[in-house]
Structures are given as C-alpha cells and as structure tokens.
Coordinates of C-alpha atoms in Angstrom, one line a residue:
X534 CA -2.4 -18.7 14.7
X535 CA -3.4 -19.7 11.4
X536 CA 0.2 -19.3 9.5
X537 CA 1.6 -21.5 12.9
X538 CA -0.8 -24.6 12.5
X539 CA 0.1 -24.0 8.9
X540 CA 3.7 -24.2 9.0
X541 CA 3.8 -26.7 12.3
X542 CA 2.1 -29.1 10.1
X543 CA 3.3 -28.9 7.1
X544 CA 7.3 -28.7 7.3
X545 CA 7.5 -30.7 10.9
X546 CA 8.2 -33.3 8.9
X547 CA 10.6 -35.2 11.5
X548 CA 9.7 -33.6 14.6
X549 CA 6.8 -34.7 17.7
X550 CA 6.4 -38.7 18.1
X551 CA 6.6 -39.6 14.0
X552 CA 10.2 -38.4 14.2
X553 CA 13.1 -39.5 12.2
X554 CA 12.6 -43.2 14.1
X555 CA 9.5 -43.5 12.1
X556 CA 10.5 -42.7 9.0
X557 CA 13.5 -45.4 9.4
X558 CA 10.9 -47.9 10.6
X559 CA 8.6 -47.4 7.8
X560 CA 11.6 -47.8 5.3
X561 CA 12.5 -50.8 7.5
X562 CA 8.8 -52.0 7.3
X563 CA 8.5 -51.8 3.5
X564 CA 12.1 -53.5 3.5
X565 CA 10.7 -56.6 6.3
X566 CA 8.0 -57.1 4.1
X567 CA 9.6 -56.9 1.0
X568 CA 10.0 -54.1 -1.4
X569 CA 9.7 -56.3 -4.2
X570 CA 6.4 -57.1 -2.4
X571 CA 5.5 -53.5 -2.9
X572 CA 6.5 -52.4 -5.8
X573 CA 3.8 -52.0 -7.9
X574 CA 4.1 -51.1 -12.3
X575 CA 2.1 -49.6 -14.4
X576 CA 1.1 -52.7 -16.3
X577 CA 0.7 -55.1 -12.9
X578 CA -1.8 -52.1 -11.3
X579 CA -4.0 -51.0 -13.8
X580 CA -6.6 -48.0 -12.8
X581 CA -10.0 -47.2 -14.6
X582 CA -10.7 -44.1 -15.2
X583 CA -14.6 -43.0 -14.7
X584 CA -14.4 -39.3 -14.8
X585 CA -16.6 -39.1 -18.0
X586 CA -19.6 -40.5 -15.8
X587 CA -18.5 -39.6 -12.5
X588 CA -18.0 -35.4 -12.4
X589 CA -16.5 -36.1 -9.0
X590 CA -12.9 -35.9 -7.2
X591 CA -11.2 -36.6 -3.9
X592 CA -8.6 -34.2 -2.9
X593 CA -6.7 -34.9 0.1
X594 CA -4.3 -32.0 1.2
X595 CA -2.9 -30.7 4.9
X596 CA -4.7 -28.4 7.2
X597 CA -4.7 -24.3 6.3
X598 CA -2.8 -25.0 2.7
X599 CA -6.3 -23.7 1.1
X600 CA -7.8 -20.2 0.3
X601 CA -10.9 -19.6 2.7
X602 CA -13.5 -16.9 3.0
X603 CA -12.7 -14.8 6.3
X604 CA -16.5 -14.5 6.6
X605 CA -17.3 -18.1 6.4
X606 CA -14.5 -20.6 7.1
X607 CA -16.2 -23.6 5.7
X608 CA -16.1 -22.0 2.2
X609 CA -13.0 -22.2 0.0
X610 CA -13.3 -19.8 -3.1
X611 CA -10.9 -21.6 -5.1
X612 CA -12.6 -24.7 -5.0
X613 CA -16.0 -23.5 -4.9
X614 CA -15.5 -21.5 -8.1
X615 CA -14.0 -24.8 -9.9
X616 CA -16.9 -26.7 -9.1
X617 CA -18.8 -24.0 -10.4
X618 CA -17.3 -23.7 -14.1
X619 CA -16.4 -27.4 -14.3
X620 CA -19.3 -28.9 -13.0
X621 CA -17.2 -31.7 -10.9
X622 CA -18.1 -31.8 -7.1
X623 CA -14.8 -31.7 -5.5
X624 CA -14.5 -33.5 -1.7
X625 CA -11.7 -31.9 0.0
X626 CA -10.4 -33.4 2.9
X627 CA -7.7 -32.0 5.3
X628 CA -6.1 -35.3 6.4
X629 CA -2.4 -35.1 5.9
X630 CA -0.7 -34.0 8.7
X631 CA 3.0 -35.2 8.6
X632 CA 4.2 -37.2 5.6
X633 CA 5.1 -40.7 7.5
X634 CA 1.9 -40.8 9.1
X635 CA 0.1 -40.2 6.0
X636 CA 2.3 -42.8 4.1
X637 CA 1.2 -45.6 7.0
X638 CA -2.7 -44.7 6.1
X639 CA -2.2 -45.8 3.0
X640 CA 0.7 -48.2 2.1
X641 CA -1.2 -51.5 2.4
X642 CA -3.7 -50.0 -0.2
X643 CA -1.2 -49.0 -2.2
X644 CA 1.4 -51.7 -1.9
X645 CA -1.5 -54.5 -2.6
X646 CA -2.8 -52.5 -5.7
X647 CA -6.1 -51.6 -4.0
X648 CA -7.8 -47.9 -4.1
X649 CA -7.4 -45.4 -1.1
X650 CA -10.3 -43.2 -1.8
X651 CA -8.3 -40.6 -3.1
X652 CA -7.7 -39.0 -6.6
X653 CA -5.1 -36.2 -5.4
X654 CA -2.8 -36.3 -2.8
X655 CA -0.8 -33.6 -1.7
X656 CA 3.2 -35.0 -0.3
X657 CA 6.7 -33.2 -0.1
X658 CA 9.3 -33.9 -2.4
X659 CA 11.0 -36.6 -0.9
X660 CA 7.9 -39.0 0.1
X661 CA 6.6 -37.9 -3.2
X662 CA 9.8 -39.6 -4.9
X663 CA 9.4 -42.4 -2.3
X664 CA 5.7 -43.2 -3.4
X665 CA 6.9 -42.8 -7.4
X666 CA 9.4 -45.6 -7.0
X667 CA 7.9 -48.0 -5.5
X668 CA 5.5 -47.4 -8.4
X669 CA 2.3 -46.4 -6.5
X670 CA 1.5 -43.3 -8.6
X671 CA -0.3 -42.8 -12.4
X672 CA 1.2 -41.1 -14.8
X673 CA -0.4 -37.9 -15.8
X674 CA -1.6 -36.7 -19.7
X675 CA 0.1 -33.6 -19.9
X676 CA -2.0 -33.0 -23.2
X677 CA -4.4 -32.3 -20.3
X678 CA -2.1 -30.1 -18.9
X679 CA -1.1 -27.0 -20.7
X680 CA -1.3 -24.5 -18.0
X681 CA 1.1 -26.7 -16.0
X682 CA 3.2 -26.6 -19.0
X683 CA 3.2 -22.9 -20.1
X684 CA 3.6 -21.5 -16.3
X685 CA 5.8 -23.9 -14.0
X686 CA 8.6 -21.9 -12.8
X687 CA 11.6 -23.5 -14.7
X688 CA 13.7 -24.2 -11.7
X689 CA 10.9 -26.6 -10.9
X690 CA 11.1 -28.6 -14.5
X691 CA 13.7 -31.1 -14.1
X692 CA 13.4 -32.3 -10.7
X693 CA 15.2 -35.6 -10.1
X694 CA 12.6 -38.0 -8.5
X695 CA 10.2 -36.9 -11.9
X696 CA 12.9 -35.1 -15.0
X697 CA 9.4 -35.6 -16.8
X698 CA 7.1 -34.0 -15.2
X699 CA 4.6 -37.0 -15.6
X700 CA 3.7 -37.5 -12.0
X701 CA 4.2 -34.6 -9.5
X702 CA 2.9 -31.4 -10.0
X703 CA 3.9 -28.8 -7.4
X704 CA 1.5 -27.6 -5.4
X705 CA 3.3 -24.7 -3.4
X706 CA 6.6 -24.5 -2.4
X707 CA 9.2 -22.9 -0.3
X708 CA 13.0 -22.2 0.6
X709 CA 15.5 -23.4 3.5
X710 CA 17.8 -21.0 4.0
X711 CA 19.3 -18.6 7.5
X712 CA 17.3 -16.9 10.0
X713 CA 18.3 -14.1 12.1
X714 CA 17.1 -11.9 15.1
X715 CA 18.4 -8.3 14.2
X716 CA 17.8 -7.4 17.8
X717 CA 20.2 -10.1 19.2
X718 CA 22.3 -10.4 15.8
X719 CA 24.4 -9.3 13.4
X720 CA 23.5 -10.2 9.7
X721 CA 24.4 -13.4 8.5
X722 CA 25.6 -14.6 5.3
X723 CA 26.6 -18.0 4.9
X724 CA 26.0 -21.3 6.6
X725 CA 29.9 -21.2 7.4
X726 CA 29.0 -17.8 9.9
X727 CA 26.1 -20.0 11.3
X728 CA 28.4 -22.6 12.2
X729 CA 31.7 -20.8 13.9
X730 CA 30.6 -17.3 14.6
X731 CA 31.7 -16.9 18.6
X732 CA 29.3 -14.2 19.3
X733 CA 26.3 -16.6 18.3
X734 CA 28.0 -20.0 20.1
X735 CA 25.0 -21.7 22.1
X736 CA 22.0 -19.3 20.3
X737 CA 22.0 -21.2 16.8
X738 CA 19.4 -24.1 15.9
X739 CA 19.4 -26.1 12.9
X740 CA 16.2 -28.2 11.3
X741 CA 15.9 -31.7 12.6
X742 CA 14.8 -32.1 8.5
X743 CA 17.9 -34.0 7.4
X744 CA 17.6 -32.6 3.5
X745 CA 17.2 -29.2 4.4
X746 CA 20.1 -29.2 7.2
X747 CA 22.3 -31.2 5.0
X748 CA 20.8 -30.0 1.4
X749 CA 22.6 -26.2 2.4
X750 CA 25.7 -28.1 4.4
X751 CA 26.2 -29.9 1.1
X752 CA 26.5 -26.5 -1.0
X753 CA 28.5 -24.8 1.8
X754 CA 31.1 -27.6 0.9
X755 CA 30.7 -26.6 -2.7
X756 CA 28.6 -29.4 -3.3
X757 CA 25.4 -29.7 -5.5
X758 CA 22.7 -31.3 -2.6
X759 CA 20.5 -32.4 -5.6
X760 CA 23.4 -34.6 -7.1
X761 CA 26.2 -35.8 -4.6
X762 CA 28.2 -38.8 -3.1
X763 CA 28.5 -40.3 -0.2
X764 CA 31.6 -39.1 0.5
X765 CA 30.6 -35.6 -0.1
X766 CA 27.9 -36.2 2.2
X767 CA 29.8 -37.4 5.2
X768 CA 32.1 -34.5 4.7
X769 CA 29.0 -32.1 5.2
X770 CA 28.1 -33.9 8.2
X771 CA 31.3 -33.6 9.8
X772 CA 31.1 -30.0 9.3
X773 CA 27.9 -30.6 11.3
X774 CA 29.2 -32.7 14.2
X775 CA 31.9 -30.1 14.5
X776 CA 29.2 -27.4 15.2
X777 CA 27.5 -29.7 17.8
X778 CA 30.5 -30.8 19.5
X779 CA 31.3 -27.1 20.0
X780 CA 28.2 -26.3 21.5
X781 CA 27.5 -23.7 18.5
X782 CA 24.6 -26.0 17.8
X783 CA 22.0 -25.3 20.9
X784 CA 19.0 -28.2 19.3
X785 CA 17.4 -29.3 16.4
X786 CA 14.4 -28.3 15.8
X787 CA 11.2 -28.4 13.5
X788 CA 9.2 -25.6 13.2
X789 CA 9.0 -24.9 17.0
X790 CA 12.3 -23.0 16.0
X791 CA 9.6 -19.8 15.7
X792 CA 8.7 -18.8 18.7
X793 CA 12.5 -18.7 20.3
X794 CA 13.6 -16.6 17.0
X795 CA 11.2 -14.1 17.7
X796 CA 11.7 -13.8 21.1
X797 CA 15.2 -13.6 20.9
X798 CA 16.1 -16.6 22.5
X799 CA 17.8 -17.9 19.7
X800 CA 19.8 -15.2 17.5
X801 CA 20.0 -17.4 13.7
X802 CA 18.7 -20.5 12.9
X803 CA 17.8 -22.7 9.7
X804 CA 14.5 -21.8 8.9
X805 CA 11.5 -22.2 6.5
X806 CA 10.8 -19.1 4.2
X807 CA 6.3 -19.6 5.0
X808 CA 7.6 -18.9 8.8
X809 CA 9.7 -16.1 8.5
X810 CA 7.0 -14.1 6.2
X811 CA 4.5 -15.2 9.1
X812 CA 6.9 -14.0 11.9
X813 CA 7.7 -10.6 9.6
X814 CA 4.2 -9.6 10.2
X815 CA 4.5 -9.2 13.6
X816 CA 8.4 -8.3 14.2
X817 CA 9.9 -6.7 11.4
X818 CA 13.8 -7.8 13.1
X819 CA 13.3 -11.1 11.9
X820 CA 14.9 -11.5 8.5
X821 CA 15.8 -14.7 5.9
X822 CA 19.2 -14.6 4.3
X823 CA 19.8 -16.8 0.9
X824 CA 23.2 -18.0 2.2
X825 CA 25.9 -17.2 -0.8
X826 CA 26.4 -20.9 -1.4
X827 CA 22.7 -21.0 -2.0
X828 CA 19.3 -22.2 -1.0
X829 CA 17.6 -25.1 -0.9
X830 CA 14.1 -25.4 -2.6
X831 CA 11.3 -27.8 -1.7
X832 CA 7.8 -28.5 -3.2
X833 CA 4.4 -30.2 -2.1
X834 CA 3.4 -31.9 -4.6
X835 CA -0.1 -33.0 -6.3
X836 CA -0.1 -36.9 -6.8
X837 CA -2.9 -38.8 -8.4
X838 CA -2.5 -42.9 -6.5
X839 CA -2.7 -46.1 -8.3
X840 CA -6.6 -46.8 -8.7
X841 CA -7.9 -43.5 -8.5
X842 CA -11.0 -44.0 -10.4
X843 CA -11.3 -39.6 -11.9
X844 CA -7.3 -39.2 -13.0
X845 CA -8.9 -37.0 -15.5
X846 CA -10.9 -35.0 -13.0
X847 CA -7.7 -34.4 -11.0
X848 CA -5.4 -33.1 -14.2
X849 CA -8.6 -30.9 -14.4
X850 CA -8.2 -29.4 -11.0
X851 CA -4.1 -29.6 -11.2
X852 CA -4.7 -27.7 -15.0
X853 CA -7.2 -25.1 -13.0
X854 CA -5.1 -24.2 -10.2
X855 CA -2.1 -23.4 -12.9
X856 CA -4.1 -20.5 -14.3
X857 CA -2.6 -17.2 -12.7
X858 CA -5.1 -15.7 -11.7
X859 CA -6.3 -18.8 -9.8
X860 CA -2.6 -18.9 -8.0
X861 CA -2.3 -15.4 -6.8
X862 CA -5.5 -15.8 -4.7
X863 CA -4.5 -19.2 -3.4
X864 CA -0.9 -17.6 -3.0
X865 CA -2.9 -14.5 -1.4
X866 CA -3.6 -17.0 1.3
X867 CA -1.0 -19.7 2.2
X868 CA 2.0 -16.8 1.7
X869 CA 4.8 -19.6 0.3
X870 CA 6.6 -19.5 -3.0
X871 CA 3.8 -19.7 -5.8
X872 CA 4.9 -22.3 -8.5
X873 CA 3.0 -20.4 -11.3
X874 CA 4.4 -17.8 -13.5
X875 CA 1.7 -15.0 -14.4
X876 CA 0.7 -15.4 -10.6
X877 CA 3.0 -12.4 -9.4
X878 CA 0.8 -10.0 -11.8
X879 CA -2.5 -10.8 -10.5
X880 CA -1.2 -10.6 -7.1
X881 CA -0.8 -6.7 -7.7
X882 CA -4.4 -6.3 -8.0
X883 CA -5.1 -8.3 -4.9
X884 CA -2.5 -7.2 -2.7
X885 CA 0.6 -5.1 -3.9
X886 CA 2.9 -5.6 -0.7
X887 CA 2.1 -9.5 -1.2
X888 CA 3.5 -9.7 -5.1
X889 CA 6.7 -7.7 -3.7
X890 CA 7.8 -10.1 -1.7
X891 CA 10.5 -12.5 -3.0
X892 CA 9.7 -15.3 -0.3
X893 CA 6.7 -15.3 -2.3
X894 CA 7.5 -15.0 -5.5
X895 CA 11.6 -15.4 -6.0
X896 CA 13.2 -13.5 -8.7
X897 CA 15.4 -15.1 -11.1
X898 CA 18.6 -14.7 -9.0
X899 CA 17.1 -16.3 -5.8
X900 CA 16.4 -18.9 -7.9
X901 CA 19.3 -19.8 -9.3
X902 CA 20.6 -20.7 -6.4
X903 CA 18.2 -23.0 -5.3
X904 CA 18.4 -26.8 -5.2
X905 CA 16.1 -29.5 -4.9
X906 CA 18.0 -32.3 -2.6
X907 CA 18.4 -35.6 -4.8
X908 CA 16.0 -38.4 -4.9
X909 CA 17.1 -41.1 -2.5
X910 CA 16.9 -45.1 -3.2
X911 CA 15.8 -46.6 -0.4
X912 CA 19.0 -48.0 0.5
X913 CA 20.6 -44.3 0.6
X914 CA 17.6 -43.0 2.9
X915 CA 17.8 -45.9 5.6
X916 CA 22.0 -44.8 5.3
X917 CA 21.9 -41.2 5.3
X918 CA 19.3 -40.4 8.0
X919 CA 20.8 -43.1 10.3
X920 CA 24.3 -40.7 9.9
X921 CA 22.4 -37.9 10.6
X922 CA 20.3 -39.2 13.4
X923 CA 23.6 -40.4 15.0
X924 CA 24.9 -36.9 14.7
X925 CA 22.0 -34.8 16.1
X926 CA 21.4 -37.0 19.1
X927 CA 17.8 -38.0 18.5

C-alpha cells in the first residue's frame, strides 16, 4: 500500500479532478492575469538570506518520497540524522500532492514576490521549468554544492529548462518506458508493437501524461522528445490517433494503470519504472521493457522559492542528501532511479538485490537512451496539451 499512495501521488500528474483541464486553466489563469504580471527577476525579487542566525528550514515534498523507521513512522532517519550533525531543525511537510494543485497554493505568493513558507520545494520536471521562467526560483551557490557536483548522474547535467544546474537539483527520478503481462503477453519491444500488434488490440493503455506518452512517440518517429518541432510533434500524435481510432488504445490512464496490469486485464501498457519494481514484488510476470527507440527520463526536483529566508540551509540539505551513502538509504526506501553516483555501492551493504536492479540504478546503456522532454514556453504548453487532449478524448 505504501509504494501505491507513493506512485498514485506522485506521477498522477494529469489524472482525478486536477486533470489536464486544470493545468490548461492555470496556464490560461497566469496568461488572463498577465504573465508579464508574473514574471518575477532576480533583481525585482530580492530574498534575504538568515541561515547564519536561523539553523532552521522548511522542506516541503509529497507523501511516502522519505526514508522512515518501520518501528516508528513519525521518525525519518535521513532527516533526523541531518539535524543531528548540522545542527539545523528541519520542518518537513508532506503537502504536495499533484503538481497543478501545488502550483495554485502558491502562485499568488510567488507571482507578487511575497514568501510561501517554504525553503525547498520538491516539483517534476516540467512545473519545475514552469516555476524557473516565470522567474520564481533563487539561484543556487554551487560552491555550496560539491557533492551535487562530483555525483549527479551525467545524463542529468544538461537538462534544458536549467543547462546550469543553478536551480533544480534532482531529487529522485524515474523512466517511462513499456509494460507487459507475461501471463497474457508476448514480450514487447518497441512502442511501434504497442501500437499495431493484433494480438494486444483493445488490452493496451497509454499515460494520460502528455510528455511521457508523446516524449517515447516522439523517438519512435526518430525524433529527439527533448529537442523537436511542431511538426514533428503532430506527426507523433497522429501515430497516436491512429492507435485510438483502431481501438488498440483501450484508455488513458495515470497510475491506476497498475492494478489492471497485474491482473491481466490489460496485457502492455506505458508505464512508470517506481510501479513496475512495486508490482515485481508481488508478480514476477510483470516486466518493463526500454523500447529500442529509447526511454524517457523524468526527475523531481529540489527548488529553493523566491524569498525563502535559509537558501543556505537548503543547499546544505540538497549538499547532504548527495552524499552516497545518504542516497542508498533514501533509495533503500522510495525504490526509483537514485540520481547519485556512489549510491549503488552502499546499497550492497544495505540490500544486495536492491543495488542490482537497473530500475534503480540504470547502467550506462539504459541511460543513454533516455531523454528528458523539452522545456515548454507557455505558448507551446497551452498548444501541445490542447492537441493532445483533443486526441485522447478527455
């Protein structure tokens, strides 16, 4: 139950009653009001930084996406032990549960150049690009840094929405890829199978996520999803309509997906890597494929806000959870990709089978075929979801 909450709110991004509508009328809000009302810079909002007084921080991050003691719930080892050998009394709050809904608590705040409360925030890729153009996050020291620097994986270095790394740190991340029953299915290998295979017409869903459905769509087409066109993209949603209109295409989903995999009910899907390692606990037929064309790759991301008053505090905490050792037990725990390289070695001493797995921690091949999906201007994220929306009938 605890990898299901995990994954349900984490990655249902576009699913349940903040669904792709709300993410087009929060773009349309920001655009009704303005954006040049809401863009903030970095000389027009100012922050003040009182860590040297103030041995405090205020972490906000989603529900299960922390280590916890089995024996007592309301301790997190992580955390406790940072507080312990820094001396700075983190308050971690679990109040992120979709991305849109988060980005309606505190848009006013950040909009007007006023403080939220927080001094990390925890947001996927694409609301994290979202919040960094409209200019509503601080720029990091990365002298302050140099565990971030030593151990990010590289294919995580020269993500569009921050080439720099000056803003976003990953926090965890995980793949997009196929999803297949073995009991019901044959192996799958590319998205192009998913799409036309006769045997598995009617008992296929795909992500109701437009950048993961599209972001492997894209590189079916021999497209790069992290730098494309227009027309490249409306060629990958054809591909897409063509599979709906067919009836290959049974529903889009988010991660409800799960629960019809493993029952069979659905033979291959698009899927989340964090779900399938959850569901191969329990049923060792379910298996993820990196199609040949490749995989896509997100992160959730640490973000310090305009006028978070302990920026240093945070790139203290974002510095400490870079250490290895510190990974592979927070890794040991939330089972997706682990940004940190070192991590996979202390994972062996905490559990062997764990640091084996490459949904955990992706060797050099996987990698390379990943992509991040290209930061969106607003204008392109109002156009492309619309399409999408259109397409998959919600």
């Amino acid at each position: 139950m605890r990898s299901t909450l995990r994954s349900l709110t984490r990655r249902g991004l576009l699913t349940g009653t903040l669904g792709s509508a709300a993410l087009l009328a929060t773009a349309g809000t920001l655009a009704g009001c303005g954006t040049k009302g809401a863009q903030q810079t970095e000389a027009g909002c100012k922050s003040d930084d009182l860590s040297a007084t103030e041995k405090k921080l205020a972490f906000s991050n989603w529900p299960q996406y922390i280590d916890v003691d089995e024996k007592d719930e309301s301790k997190r080892p992580t955390v406790d032990d940072f507080g312990k050998k820094t001396g700075i009394q983190v308050t971690y709050t679990e109040d992120i549960n979709d991305n849109n809904e988060f980005f309606g608590k505190v848009q006013n705040q950040l909009a007007g150049c006023q403080p939220t409360g927080r001094d990390i925030m925890v947001l996927t890729d694409w609301m994290a690009a979202r919040m960094i153009r409209l200019g509503w996050i601080q720029k990091l020291d990365k002298a302050k840094l140099p565990n971030v620097d030593a151990n990010l994986l590289g294919s995580l270095r020269n993500r569009s929405f921050d080439p720099d790394r000056q803003l976003a740190i990953p926090w965890q991340s995980g793949l997009s890829g196929i999803a297949y029953n073995g009991k019901v299915a044959k192996e799958i290998k590319t998205i192009d199978e998913l799409l036309t295979k006769s045997e598995l017409k009617g008992k296929v869903t795909a992500l109701s996520e437009m950048r993961d459905t599209m972001g492997l769509l894209l590189q079916s087409n021999g497209h790069d999803p992290s730098n494309f066109t227009t027309a490249q993209f409306d060629d990958a949603l054809a591909k897409l309509k063509r599979a709906v209109d067919s009836g290959q295409i049974r529903k889009f989903t988010g991660n409800d997906y799960t629960q019809d995999l493993n029952k069979g009910d659905i033979a291959a899907c698009i899927a989340w890597s964090g779900d399938v390692i959850q569901l191969g606990f329990d049923n060792d037929k379910i298996k993820f494929v990196v199609p040949e064309s490749g995989v896509m790759l997100w992160s959730d991301n640490m973000l310090v806000p305009n006028k978070a008053t302990h920026k240093a505090n945070a790139e203290e905490l974002m510095n400490y959870y870079y250490d290895p050792a510190v990974a592979a037990k927070l890794a040991a725990y939330v089972n997706y990709i682990c940004p940190v390289k070192g991590a996979q070695a202390e994972m062996e001493k905490i559990d062997p089978d764990l640091a084996k797995n490459p949904l955990i921690f992706p060797d050099e091949d996987m990698l390379s075929k990943s992509k991040v999906f290209m930061a969106l201007d607003e204008k392109q994220e109002k156009e492309y979801e619309a399409k999408f929306q259109q397409v998959i009938g919600a």
